[in-house]
Amino acid sequence: MNFQQIFGTTPEVEATAPGRVNLLGEHTDYNDGFVLPIAIPQRTKVELGLSQDTQYHFYSQELEEMVSVASKSLTPEGFASYIFGCIQLLAKQGYKIPAINLYVTSTVPIGVGLSSSAALEVATLKGLRSLLNLPIDDVQIAQIGQQAEIQYAGLNCGIMDQMASSLAGTHSMLFLDTRTLERRTLELPAGGEILVIDSGVNHALAAGSGYNQRRVECEEAARLLGVKALRDITNPQVAQSLPEPLCRRARHVITENNRVLEAISGISISRFGELMNASHASQRDDYEVSVPAVDALADILQRTPAVYGARLTGGGFGGACVALIAEGKSAIATDVLRQYNELGYSGQVLVAAK
Ligand code: GLA
């Protein structure tokens, strides 16, 4: 059923936003650090029009679900929480947001670490900006989207995903300093392309998950080390004075920031791949956000010829691996999946160059 069949009118505007895959710089954004995401081809689209009554109506094509709320309602659950959060935050900034109909459709896979929620937030905000002529720019959209995620969906996230969804393209990496929001677009290492494979183990990051716990640990580590954020430390030895597990959490963040900075310094593609492999080990051993299925998938990828490097991407606790592979070699995915499935898992290719 399309917008017209659901709402009985045609939409007035539409907007889209992509998911993202992060190449390096994981769990660094809420430590004021550095990240290196790139947009993926999969996008979320919202169509919008004014509502005929006083309620907001949100419809998800994938879930075949309608959620109707008033502006004073409690936050709804699920996909509607992100949309509702964006509307409430705009209203808190003083914008008058009339009751609307909003129809969502998306090809961004959910629960695999490719930022389906940021894509929904950014598409919603861009749709509202265009419907209501709001004077907000793409960075403000990312900032409001991040707050929607934190205040209405319960994930105490950083700003990487929303910045990537709002500003990144699918052909170049977005290097972002999450403290200053200074950014640069950079080409992928020459001769390389990206392959993303889902482990088949879904992640669930929000309230109660290890994600928010990791953020608390990092803030505690920064406090004990006397810095504003772990970004302010560059020597991993400094973390050794911390108690367990804070020393390993801090070591991951410090070494990961160093890896991003090295990655953008004009290194070879093989060194870039080594940094990705080291990032995976650090996420697995120091940050403890991987799971056995993802470790097995990363291991197979790392042992496959034509793969320069591979690592868990996104928030972790399940999800997908990103690999940097030699250009034109995405057919290796067949053999990777065969080996992975032989271990009893069920993976699938999510992103591969054509
Ligand atoms: C999730 C969060 C991001 C970031 C990553 C981990 O995707 O939304 O802010 O912290 O995890 O790098």
CSV table of N, CA and C in Angstrom, one decimal, residues 160-265:
chain,number,residue,atom,x,y,z
A,160,MET,N,28.4,10.3,15.0
A,160,MET,CA,28.9,9.7,13.7
A,160,MET,C,27.7,9.4,12.7
A,161,ASP,N,26.8,8.6,13.2
A,161,ASP,CA,25.8,8.0,12.3
A,161,ASP,C,25.0,9.1,11.6
A,162,GLN,N,24.5,10.1,12.4
A,162,GLN,CA,23.6,11.1,11.9
A,162,GLN,C,24.4,12.0,11.0
A,163,MET,N,25.7,12.3,11.3
A,163,MET,CA,26.5,13.2,10.4
A,163,MET,C,26.8,12.4,9.1
A,164,ALA,N,27.0,11.1,9.2
A,164,ALA,CA,27.3,10.4,7.9
A,164,ALA,C,26.0,10.3,7.1
A,165,SER,N,24.9,10.1,7.7
A,165,SER,CA,23.7,10.0,6.9
A,165,SER,C,23.3,11.3,6.3
A,166,SER,N,23.6,12.4,7.1
A,166,SER,CA,23.2,13.7,6.6
A,166,SER,C,24.2,14.3,5.5
A,167,LEU,N,25.5,13.9,5.7
A,167,LEU,CA,26.5,14.6,4.8
A,167,LEU,C,27.4,13.7,4.0
A,168,ALA,N,27.4,12.4,4.2
A,168,ALA,CA,28.4,11.6,3.5
A,168,ALA,C,27.8,11.1,2.1
A,169,GLY,N,28.7,10.8,1.2
A,169,GLY,CA,28.3,10.3,-0.1
A,169,GLY,C,28.8,8.8,-0.2
A,170,THR,N,28.4,8.1,-1.2
A,170,THR,CA,28.7,6.7,-1.3
A,170,THR,C,30.1,6.5,-2.0
A,171,HIS,N,30.7,7.6,-2.5
A,171,HIS,CA,31.9,7.4,-3.2
A,171,HIS,C,33.2,7.8,-2.4
A,172,SER,N,33.0,8.6,-1.4
A,172,SER,CA,34.2,9.0,-0.6
A,172,SER,C,33.9,8.9,0.9
A,173,MET,N,34.9,8.7,1.6
A,173,MET,CA,34.8,8.5,3.1
A,173,MET,C,34.7,9.9,3.7
A,174,LEU,N,34.0,10.0,4.8
A,174,LEU,CA,33.9,11.2,5.5
A,174,LEU,C,34.7,11.2,6.7
A,175,PHE,N,35.8,11.9,6.7
A,175,PHE,CA,36.7,12.0,8.0
A,175,PHE,C,36.0,13.0,8.8
A,176,LEU,N,35.7,12.7,10.1
A,176,LEU,CA,35.1,13.7,10.9
A,176,LEU,C,35.7,13.7,12.3
A,177,ASP,N,36.1,14.9,12.7
A,177,ASP,CA,36.5,15.2,14.1
A,177,ASP,C,35.2,15.4,14.9
A,178,THR,N,34.8,14.5,15.8
A,178,THR,CA,33.5,14.6,16.4
A,178,THR,C,33.5,15.7,17.5
A,179,ARG,N,34.7,16.2,17.9
A,179,ARG,CA,34.7,17.3,18.9
A,179,ARG,C,34.4,18.6,18.2
A,180,THR,N,35.1,18.9,17.1
A,180,THR,CA,34.9,20.2,16.4
A,180,THR,C,33.9,20.2,15.2
A,181,LEU,N,33.6,19.0,14.8
A,181,LEU,CA,32.7,18.7,13.6
A,181,LEU,C,33.5,19.1,12.3
A,182,GLU,N,34.8,19.4,12.5
A,182,GLU,CA,35.6,19.6,11.3
A,182,GLU,C,35.6,18.3,10.4
A,183,ARG,N,35.5,18.5,9.1
A,183,ARG,CA,35.4,17.2,8.3
A,183,ARG,C,36.0,17.4,7.0
A,184,ARG,N,36.3,16.3,6.4
A,184,ARG,CA,37.0,16.2,5.1
A,184,ARG,C,36.5,15.0,4.3
A,185,THR,N,36.3,15.1,3.0
A,185,THR,CA,36.0,13.9,2.3
A,185,THR,C,37.3,13.4,1.7
A,186,LEU,N,37.4,12.1,1.7
A,186,LEU,CA,38.6,11.4,1.2
A,186,LEU,C,38.3,10.2,0.4
A,187,GLU,N,39.1,10.0,-0.6
A,187,GLU,CA,38.9,8.8,-1.5
A,187,GLU,C,39.2,7.6,-0.8
A,188,LEU,N,38.6,6.5,-1.1
A,188,LEU,CA,39.0,5.2,-0.6
A,188,LEU,C,40.4,4.9,-1.1
A,189,PRO,N,41.2,4.1,-0.3
A,189,PRO,CA,42.6,3.8,-0.8
A,189,PRO,C,42.5,3.3,-2.2
A,190,ALA,N,43.5,3.8,-3.1
A,190,ALA,CA,43.4,3.5,-4.5
A,190,ALA,C,43.5,2.0,-4.7
A,191,GLY,N,42.7,1.5,-5.6
A,191,GLY,CA,42.6,0.0,-5.9
A,191,GLY,C,41.8,-0.8,-5.0
A,192,GLY,N,41.0,-0.1,-4.0
A,192,GLY,CA,40.2,-0.8,-3.1
A,192,GLY,C,38.7,-0.6,-3.3
A,193,GLU,N,37.9,-1.5,-2.8
A,193,GLU,CA,36.5,-1.3,-2.7
A,193,GLU,C,36.0,-2.0,-1.4
A,194,ILE,N,34.7,-1.7,-1.2
A,194,ILE,CA,34.1,-2.1,0.1
A,194,ILE,C,33.2,-3.3,-0.1
A,195,LEU,N,33.3,-4.2,0.9
A,195,LEU,CA,32.4,-5.4,0.9
A,195,LEU,C,31.8,-5.4,2.4
A,196,VAL,N,30.5,-5.5,2.5
A,196,VAL,CA,29.9,-5.6,3.8
A,196,VAL,C,29.1,-6.9,3.9
A,197,ILE,N,29.4,-7.7,4.9
A,197,ILE,CA,28.7,-9.0,5.1
A,197,ILE,C,28.1,-9.0,6.5
A,198,ASP,N,26.8,-9.4,6.5
A,198,ASP,CA,26.1,-9.5,7.8
A,198,ASP,C,26.4,-10.8,8.4
A,199,SER,N,26.6,-10.8,9.7
A,199,SER,CA,26.9,-12.1,10.4
A,199,SER,C,25.7,-12.9,10.7
A,200,GLY,N,24.5,-12.3,10.5
A,200,GLY,CA,23.3,-13.0,10.8
A,200,GLY,C,22.9,-12.9,12.3
A,201,VAL,N,23.8,-12.3,13.1
A,201,VAL,CA,23.4,-12.2,14.5
A,201,VAL,C,23.1,-10.7,14.7
A,202,ASN,N,21.8,-10.4,14.9
A,202,ASN,CA,21.3,-9.0,15.0
A,202,ASN,C,21.8,-8.4,16.3
A,203,HIS,N,22.1,-7.1,16.3
A,203,HIS,CA,22.4,-6.4,17.5
A,203,HIS,C,21.3,-5.6,18.0
A,204,ALA,N,21.2,-5.4,19.3
A,204,ALA,CA,20.2,-4.5,19.9
A,204,ALA,C,20.9,-3.6,20.8
A,205,LEU,N,21.0,-2.4,20.5
A,205,LEU,CA,21.9,-1.5,21.2
A,205,LEU,C,21.3,-0.7,22.3
A,206,ALA,N,20.0,-0.4,22.2
A,206,ALA,CA,19.4,0.6,23.1
A,206,ALA,C,19.4,0.3,24.6
A,207,ALA,N,18.6,1.0,25.4
A,207,ALA,CA,18.7,0.9,26.8
A,207,ALA,C,19.0,-0.5,27.4
A,208,GLY,N,19.8,-0.5,28.3
A,208,GLY,CA,20.1,-1.8,29.0
A,208,GLY,C,21.2,-2.6,28.3
A,209,SER,N,21.7,-2.1,27.1
A,209,SER,CA,22.7,-2.9,26.4
A,209,SER,C,24.1,-2.5,26.8
A,210,GLY,N,25.0,-3.2,26.4
A,210,GLY,CA,26.4,-2.9,26.7
A,210,GLY,C,26.9,-1.6,26.1
A,211,TYR,N,26.2,-1.1,25.1
A,211,TYR,CA,26.6,0.1,24.5
A,211,TYR,C,26.7,1.3,25.5
A,212,ASN,N,25.5,1.5,26.1
A,212,ASN,CA,25.5,2.6,27.1
A,212,ASN,C,26.5,2.4,28.2
A,213,GLN,N,26.7,1.1,28.6
A,213,GLN,CA,27.6,0.8,29.7
A,213,GLN,C,29.0,1.2,29.2
A,214,ARG,N,29.4,0.9,27.9
A,214,ARG,CA,30.7,1.3,27.5
A,214,ARG,C,30.9,2.8,27.6
A,215,ARG,N,29.9,3.5,27.2
A,215,ARG,CA,30.0,5.0,27.3
A,215,ARG,C,30.3,5.4,28.7
A,216,VAL,N,29.6,4.8,29.7
A,216,VAL,CA,29.8,5.2,31.1
A,216,VAL,C,31.2,4.9,31.5
A,217,GLU,N,31.7,3.7,31.0
A,217,GLU,CA,33.1,3.3,31.4
A,217,GLU,C,34.1,4.3,30.8
A,218,CYS,N,33.9,4.7,29.6
A,218,CYS,CA,34.8,5.7,29.0
A,218,CYS,C,34.8,7.0,29.7
A,219,GLU,N,33.6,7.5,30.1
A,219,GLU,CA,33.6,8.7,30.8
A,219,GLU,C,34.3,8.6,32.2
A,220,GLU,N,34.1,7.5,32.8
A,220,GLU,CA,34.8,7.2,34.1
A,220,GLU,C,36.3,7.2,33.9
A,221,ALA,N,36.8,6.6,32.8
A,221,ALA,CA,38.2,6.5,32.5
A,221,ALA,C,38.8,7.9,32.3
A,222,ALA,N,38.0,8.7,31.5
A,222,ALA,CA,38.5,10.1,31.3
A,222,ALA,C,38.6,10.9,32.6
A,223,ARG,N,37.6,10.7,33.4
A,223,ARG,CA,37.6,11.4,34.7
A,223,ARG,C,38.8,11.0,35.5
A,224,LEU,N,39.0,9.7,35.6
A,224,LEU,CA,40.2,9.3,36.4
A,224,LEU,C,41.5,9.7,35.8
A,225,LEU,N,41.6,9.9,34.5
A,225,LEU,CA,42.8,10.4,33.9
A,225,LEU,C,42.9,11.9,33.9
A,226,GLY,N,41.8,12.5,34.3
A,226,GLY,CA,41.9,14.0,34.4
A,226,GLY,C,41.8,14.7,33.1
A,227,VAL,N,41.1,14.1,32.1
A,227,VAL,CA,40.9,14.8,30.8
A,227,VAL,C,39.4,15.0,30.5
A,228,LYS,N,39.1,15.9,29.6
A,228,LYS,CA,37.7,16.1,29.2
A,228,LYS,C,37.1,14.9,28.6
A,229,ALA,N,37.9,14.3,27.7
A,229,ALA,CA,37.4,13.1,27.0
A,229,ALA,C,38.7,12.3,26.6
A,230,LEU,N,38.5,11.0,26.3
A,230,LEU,CA,39.6,10.1,26.0
A,230,LEU,C,40.3,10.6,24.7
A,231,ARG,N,39.7,11.3,23.9
A,231,ARG,CA,40.3,11.9,22.7
A,231,ARG,C,41.6,12.7,23.1
A,232,ASP,N,41.6,13.2,24.3
A,232,ASP,CA,42.7,14.1,24.7
A,232,ASP,C,44.0,13.3,25.1
A,233,ILE,N,43.9,12.0,25.0
A,233,ILE,CA,45.1,11.2,25.2
A,233,ILE,C,45.6,10.5,24.0
A,234,THR,N,46.9,10.5,23.7
A,234,THR,CA,47.3,9.9,22.4
A,234,THR,C,48.2,8.7,22.7
A,235,ASN,N,48.8,8.6,23.9
A,235,ASN,CA,49.7,7.5,24.3
A,235,ASN,C,48.9,6.4,25.0
A,236,PRO,N,48.8,5.2,24.4
A,236,PRO,CA,48.0,4.2,25.0
A,236,PRO,C,48.6,3.7,26.4
A,237,GLN,N,49.9,3.9,26.6
A,237,GLN,CA,50.5,3.5,27.9
A,237,GLN,C,49.8,4.2,29.1
A,238,VAL,N,49.3,5.4,28.8
A,238,VAL,CA,48.7,6.2,29.9
A,238,VAL,C,47.5,5.4,30.5
A,239,ALA,N,46.9,4.6,29.7
A,239,ALA,CA,45.7,3.9,30.2
A,239,ALA,C,46.0,2.8,31.2
A,240,GLN,N,47.3,2.4,31.3
A,240,GLN,CA,47.7,1.3,32.1
A,240,GLN,C,47.5,1.6,33.6
A,241,SER,N,47.4,2.8,34.0
A,241,SER,CA,47.2,3.1,35.4
A,241,SER,C,45.8,2.9,35.8
A,242,LEU,N,44.9,2.6,34.9
A,242,LEU,CA,43.4,2.5,35.2
A,242,LEU,C,43.1,1.1,35.7
A,243,PRO,N,42.1,0.9,36.5
A,243,PRO,CA,41.7,-0.4,36.9
A,243,PRO,C,41.0,-1.1,35.7
A,244,GLU,N,40.9,-2.5,35.8
A,244,GLU,CA,40.2,-3.3,34.8
A,244,GLU,C,38.7,-3.0,35.0
A,245,PRO,N,37.8,-3.0,34.0
A,245,PRO,CA,38.2,-3.1,32.6
A,245,PRO,C,38.5,-1.7,32.0
A,246,LEU,N,38.5,-0.7,32.8
A,246,LEU,CA,38.6,0.7,32.2
A,246,LEU,C,39.9,0.8,31.4
A,247,CYS,N,41.0,0.2,31.9
A,247,CYS,CA,42.3,0.3,31.1
A,247,CYS,C,42.1,-0.2,29.7
A,248,ARG,N,41.4,-1.3,29.6
A,248,ARG,CA,41.3,-1.9,28.2
A,248,ARG,C,40.3,-1.0,27.4
A,249,ARG,N,39.2,-0.6,28.0
A,249,ARG,CA,38.3,0.3,27.3
A,249,ARG,C,39.0,1.5,26.7
A,250,ALA,N,39.8,2.2,27.6
A,250,ALA,CA,40.5,3.4,27.2
A,250,ALA,C,41.6,3.1,26.2
A,251,ARG,N,42.2,1.9,26.3
A,251,ARG,CA,43.3,1.6,25.3
A,251,ARG,C,42.7,1.4,23.9
A,252,HIS,N,41.5,0.8,23.9
A,252,HIS,CA,40.8,0.7,22.6
A,252,HIS,C,40.6,2.1,22.0
A,253,VAL,N,40.0,3.0,22.8
A,253,VAL,CA,39.6,4.3,22.2
A,253,VAL,C,40.9,5.1,21.8
A,254,ILE,N,41.9,5.0,22.6
A,254,ILE,CA,43.2,5.8,22.3
A,254,ILE,C,43.8,5.2,21.0
A,255,THR,N,43.9,3.8,20.9
A,255,THR,CA,44.6,3.2,19.8
A,255,THR,C,43.7,3.4,18.5
A,256,GLU,N,42.4,3.4,18.7
A,256,GLU,CA,41.5,3.5,17.6
A,256,GLU,C,41.6,4.9,17.0
A,257,ASN,N,41.6,5.9,17.8
A,257,ASN,CA,41.8,7.3,17.3
A,257,ASN,C,43.1,7.4,16.6
A,258,ASN,N,44.2,6.8,17.1
A,258,ASN,CA,45.5,6.8,16.4
A,258,ASN,C,45.4,6.1,15.0
A,259,ARG,N,44.6,5.0,15.0
A,259,ARG,CA,44.5,4.3,13.7
A,259,ARG,C,43.8,5.2,12.7
A,260,VAL,N,42.7,5.9,13.1
A,260,VAL,CA,42.0,6.8,12.1
A,260,VAL,C,43.0,7.8,11.6
A,261,LEU,N,43.7,8.4,12.5
A,261,LEU,CA,44.6,9.5,12.1
A,261,LEU,C,45.7,9.0,11.1
A,262,GLU,N,46.2,7.7,11.4
A,262,GLU,CA,47.2,7.2,10.5
A,262,GLU,C,46.5,6.8,9.1
A,263,ALA,N,45.3,6.4,9.2
A,263,ALA,CA,44.6,6.0,7.9
A,263,ALA,C,44.4,7.1,7.0
A,264,ILE,N,44.3,8.3,7.5
A,264,ILE,CA,44.0,9.5,6.6
A,264,ILE,C,45.3,10.2,6.2
A,265,SER,N,46.5,9.6,6.6
A,265,SER,CA,47.7,10.3,6.4
A,265,SER,C,48.4,9.8,5.1
